[in-house]
Amino acid sequence: REELRAESIKEAILTLSTGKNNFEVFSHPCPFKEGDIISSPLSSFDTENIMRTPPQETYIISTGDAFENKIVAKVIDVKIPLVCVGNIAIELGSRLPGDILEGEYIEFTSGRLDTTD
């Protein structure tokens, strides 16, 4: 029944991959099918604990609390703000601290990642 209800309202929990690890995102309405490539940025909600970190390999790791993830990303655009983890772009739900510049790396927690399509 839950599957039928979720299908009728077009919402889904999607498993995405950074190429190194998998993580889940919420999608509503969900236009995707299994195997689709999501090219538009994800949206981060309840973005917290944003801090600069030394350049390193980027990642998205589930913390085990529902949709919460710990993320290390490269800053692409400070105005939007937009970051990337590999080829996955993420639009943050809050502003970056004023001293963080494009090209730098940050780490933060995200309460939930959503698709924007």
Backbone as a ProteinNet text record, in pm:
[ID]
protein_1_A
[PRIMARY]
REELRAESIKEAILTLSTGKNNFEVFSHPCPFKEGDIISSPLSSFDTENIMRTPPQETYIISTGDAFENKIVAKVIDVKIPLVCVGNIAIELGSRLPGDILEGEYIEFTSGRLDTTD
[TERTIARY]
80.9	0	85	190.3	276.3	335.7	374.3	430.7	327.7	204.8	99.8	72.4	65.4	41.5	155.8	278.7	393.5	393.5	356.4	353.9	245.8	131	22.4	52.4	133.5	168.5	306.6	367	492.4	609.6	620.1	738.3	818.6	949.3	1037.1	1161.3	1220.6	1352.7	1446.5	1540.7	1633	1768.8	1834.1	1971.3	2061.1	2147.9	2242.8	2383.5	2476.1	2613.9	2709.8	2811.5	2919.5	3025.5	3007.5	3108.5	3188.6	3192.7	3264.6	3170.8	3060.8	2964.5	2823.7	2725.5	2585	2523.4	2419.7	2346	2204.1	2113.5	1973.3	1929.5	1838.6	1778	1627.2	1554.9	1409.8	1373.2	1269.6	1228.3	1076.6	1028	883.1	860.3	793.7	750.5	870.6	863	977	956.6	1033.7	1021.8	1119.5	1199.2	1309.9	1271.1	1344.6	1333.6	1470.1	1472.4	1597.3	1696.3	1819	1923.6	1938.2	1840.7	1849.8	1969.3	2024.3	2130.2	2065.3	2091.3	2036.1	2142.8	2114.9	2216.5	2193.5	2073.5	2047.4	2096.8	2128.5	2179.1	2076	2126.7	2043.4	2025.3	1923.5	1903.2	1933	2008.4	2040.2	1952.5	1882.6	1800.1	1862.4	1838.2	1895.2	2047	2108.9	2253.9	2316.6	2405.6	2465.2	2614.2	2678.1	2820.5	2911.9	2886.8	2969	3104.1	3210.9	3345.7	3442.4	3541.1	3646.6	3726.2	3771	3853.9	3966.1	4078.9	4186.5	4140.8	4199.2	4163.6	4179.4	4079.7	4080.1	3978.6	3971.1	3871.7	3733.1	3641	3505.7	3423.1	3320.6	3236.1	3102	3008.6	2878.9	2862.3	2849.9	2836.4	2714.7	2627.8	2510.8	2555.6	2494.5	2529.3	2442.1	2342	2254	2127.6	2117.1	1998.2	1908.6	1812.7	1719.3	1796.5	1777.6	1843.2	1970.6	2014.3	2128.9	2258.6	2339.3	2467.9	2576.9	2697.9	2817.2	2876.7	2909.6	2953.2	3081.3	3176.1	3292.4	3279.4	3280.7	3255.3	3345.7	3357.5	3430.9	3331.3	3364.4	3276.1	3288.8	3174.6	3169.6	3125.4	3024.4	2970.2	2927.9	2989.8	2958.5	2827.1	2780.8	2658.4	2533.3	2530.4	2408.1	2373.4	2449.6	2580.5	2568	2667.1	2667.9	2801.9	2794.9	2915.6	2905	3015.9	3008.8	3086.3	3035.9	3100.6	3115.7	3236	3254.8	3171.5	3083.4	2998.1	2858.1	2840.1	2711.3	2714.6	2627.7	2617.9	2511.3	2537.7	2444.7	2428.3	2303.4	2273.2	2242.3	2317.7	2302.2	2178.4	2119.3	2000.6	2032.8	2159	2199	2322.5	2352.4	2467.1	2598.1	2700.3	2835.6	2892.1	2976.2	3045.6	3120	3123.2	3174.5	3318.9	3399.3	3541.6	3572.2	3471.6	3493.9	3483.4	3579.5	3590.7	3565.5	3530.7	3515.8	3647	3637	3754.7	3802	3752.7	3790.6	3701.9	3741.2	3666.1	3599.4	3477.5	3406.6	3354.2	3326.8	3253.8	3132.2	3025.6	2900.8	2810.8	2704.3	2601.4	2476.4	2407.6	2282.4	2173.3	2065.2	1954.5	1879.8	1881.3	1814.7	1858.7	1883.2	1909.9	1788.9	1746.7	1631.5	1672	1601	1617.7	1543.4	1582.7	1517	1438.2	1445.7	1369.7	1224.3
-120.4	0	126.5	128.4	246.7	274.7	168.1	187.6	249.9	199.6	253.2	398.6	429.1	566.2	657	612.9	693.4	712.6	609.7	621.5	720	716.7	804.8	952	979.5	1118.8	1155.5	1061.3	1086.4	1124.6	1065.2	1090	961.9	979.1	863	895.6	791.6	800.3	735.4	814.7	767.2	737.8	634.9	605.3	653.6	748.1	802.9	759.7	777.3	737.7	848.7	866.7	958.8	886.2	757.8	675.4	598.9	652.4	586.5	538.6	609.4	568	609.3	541.9	568.6	652.5	728.5	808.2	823.7	862.2	873.8	1019	1046.9	1179.4	1162.5	1265.9	1267.5	1335.5	1286.2	1344.8	1355.5	1480.2	1502.9	1629.2	1626.9	1505	1435.6	1305.8	1228.6	1191.2	1254.9	1223.8	1115.6	1061.5	973.1	825.9	750.5	605.7	548.7	424.4	359.8	370.7	411.7	425.2	565.3	653.5	791.8	863.7	957.7	1044.6	1176.7	1219.7	1346.4	1453.1	1546.3	1646.2	1780	1806.8	1934	1925.9	2041.3	2038.9	1981.9	1917	1875.6	1996.2	1995	2100.7	2043	2118.6	2077.6	2155.8	2084.1	2147.3	2124.7	2218.7	2211.9	2196.3	2281	2280.9	2346	2274.7	2324.5	2295.2	2361.5	2337.9	2353.8	2458.2	2482.6	2537.5	2470.9	2520.2	2485.9	2570.9	2548.5	2425.5	2351.2	2234.2	2232.8	2172	2165.2	2088.8	2118.8	2044.9	1894.8	1819.6	1675.2	1612.2	1480.9	1410.9	1443.5	1477.6	1513.2	1386.5	1397.7	1282.2	1323.8	1229.9	1240	1109.3	1116.5	996.1	1010.9	910.8	909.8	895.8	975	966.2	864.6	810.2	712.7	772.4	906.1	973.2	1014.1	925.9	953.1	992.8	1115.7	1161	1241	1251.6	1337.3	1281.8	1373	1336.8	1431.7	1378.2	1461.5	1474.7	1599.2	1625.3	1708	1669.5	1752.5	1784.1	1914.1	1956.7	2073.4	2095.7	2209.3	2320.2	2442.2	2556.7	2598.8	2603.9	2642.5	2787.8	2827.5	2963.1	3007.6	3113.6	3159.2	3235.6	3291.6	3372.2	3286	3169.4	3087.5	3029.2	2973.1	2907.9	2765.9	2730.2	2602.3	2533.9	2405.4	2325.3	2199.3	2125.5	1999.1	1890.6	1770	1648.2	1562.4	1559.2	1493	1564.1	1491.7	1554.1	1586.1	1578.8	1608.6	1749.7	1836.1	1974.2	1980.4	2064.1	2079.8	2228.1	2273.9	2411.1	2410.5	2491.1	2492	2570.1	2528	2593.5	2707.5	2743.9	2856.8	2922.1	3040.5	3114.6	3055.3	3077.9	3040	3148.7	3111.5	3214.8	3307.7	3436.7	3538.8	3525.1	3450.5	3439.7	3319.8	3241.1	3124.9	3167.9	3123.5	3165.6	3050.3	3084.7	2984	2907.8	2778.1	2693.6	2631.7	2684.4	2626.5	2505.8	2431.1	2313.2	2340.8	2285	2300	2164.2	2154.4	2039	2090.4	2011.4	2051.7	1930.8	1948.8	1845.6	1896.4	1803.5	1834.5	1747.3	1810.3	1735.5	1652.6	1700.1	1626.7	1682.5	1592.9	1631.7	1595.9	1689.4	1670.2	1692.3	1626.4	1657.6	1787.3	1857.4	1983.4	1972.9	1859.6	1841.8	1815.5
0	0	0	78.5	82.1	-55.9	-126.9	-260.6	-353.9	-349.2	-434.2	-399.4	-270.7	-227	-273.5	-254.1	-294.9	-446.7	-521.2	-667	-710.9	-645.4	-686.6	-657.6	-556.5	-526.9	-580.7	-653.2	-725.9	-636.8	-518.7	-436.9	-426.6	-404.6	-398.4	-316.8	-264.9	-204.3	-304.9	-355.2	-458.1	-396.9	-444.6	-405.3	-517.9	-485.6	-582.7	-545.2	-636.5	-612.9	-653.4	-571.6	-606.3	-689	-707.9	-772.9	-668.9	-546.1	-437.3	-327.7	-307.3	-205.5	-246.7	-187.2	-217	-106	-140.7	-43.2	-94.8	-4.2	-42.1	-49.8	-143.4	-157.9	-170.1	-134.6	-146.8	-278	-343.8	-471.3	-476.9	-496.3	-511.8	-592.2	-702.1	-769.1	-832.1	-842.4	-893	-1039.5	-1129.8	-1271.4	-1318.1	-1224.1	-1261.7	-1262.5	-1344.6	-1348.5	-1310.4	-1271.7	-1235.3	-1350.5	-1319	-1419.3	-1475.6	-1449.8	-1498.6	-1436.6	-1511.3	-1460.3	-1422.2	-1299.4	-1250.7	-1270.9	-1361	-1394.6	-1325.7	-1277.8	-1210.2	-1065.2	-1005	-867.4	-769.7	-666.8	-554.8	-464.1	-380.7	-281.5	-144.7	-64	72.3	168.8	257.1	359.4	496	586.2	721.7	714.2	632.5	616.5	738.8	805.5	929.7	935.8	1031.1	1062.9	941.6	862.3	743.9	787.6	746.4	778	666	650.4	550.4	592.9	493	518.7	414.2	446	346.1	221.8	104.8	-16.9	6.6	-33.5	-13.4	-107	-105.1	-185.2	-129.6	-219.1	-176.2	-154.4	-68.8	-41.5	18.2	12.5	79.7	154.8	287	368.6	458.6	455.2	542.1	687.2	775.1	917.7	989.7	919.9	981.7	1039.8	1044	1095.7	979.8	943.5	834	708.1	660.7	537.7	564.3	689.2	721.2	661.8	607.9	548.5	595.7	605.2	622.8	483.6	446.3	309.4	309.5	225.8	193.9	45.8	13.8	-123.9	-162.1	-291.3	-344.9	-377.8	-339.2	-363.2	-509.7	-578.7	-719.9	-734.3	-656.5	-664.9	-525.3	-473.9	-338.1	-331.6	-443.1	-441.5	-430.9	-497.4	-502.8	-365.3	-282.1	-297.2	-354.4	-436.7	-506.3	-482.4	-448	-425.3	-509.3	-519.9	-592.9	-520.4	-537.1	-489.7	-614.4	-668.8	-797.6	-902.2	-969.6	-1071.6	-1018.2	-887.1	-824.4	-767.5	-819.8	-771	-662	-560.6	-449	-420.1	-420.4	-382.6	-232.5	-158.6	-13.4	28.6	136.9	189	282	293.2	376.8	316	363.8	310.2	358.3	277.7	318	408.9	504.6	580.9	484.4	514.2	424	381.7	457.1	423.1	333.5	296.5	210.4	64	-16.7	-156.1	-252.2	-375.6	-480.1	-496.5	-517	-533.4	-402.8	-288.8	-160	-129.6	-27.7	13.9	147.4	162.3	288.1	332.2	461	510.9	584.6	583	646.8	664.3	739.5	748.3	677.6	616	547	608.9	652	710.2	607.3	481.7	374.4	240.8	145.8	7.8	-75.9	-162.2	-250.2	-395	-486.6	-627.2	-655.5	-760	-794.9	-923.7	-993	-1117.5	-1086.6
[MASK]
+++++++++++++++++++++++++++++++++++++++++++++++++++++++++++++++++++++++++++++++++++++++++++++++++++++++++++++++++++++

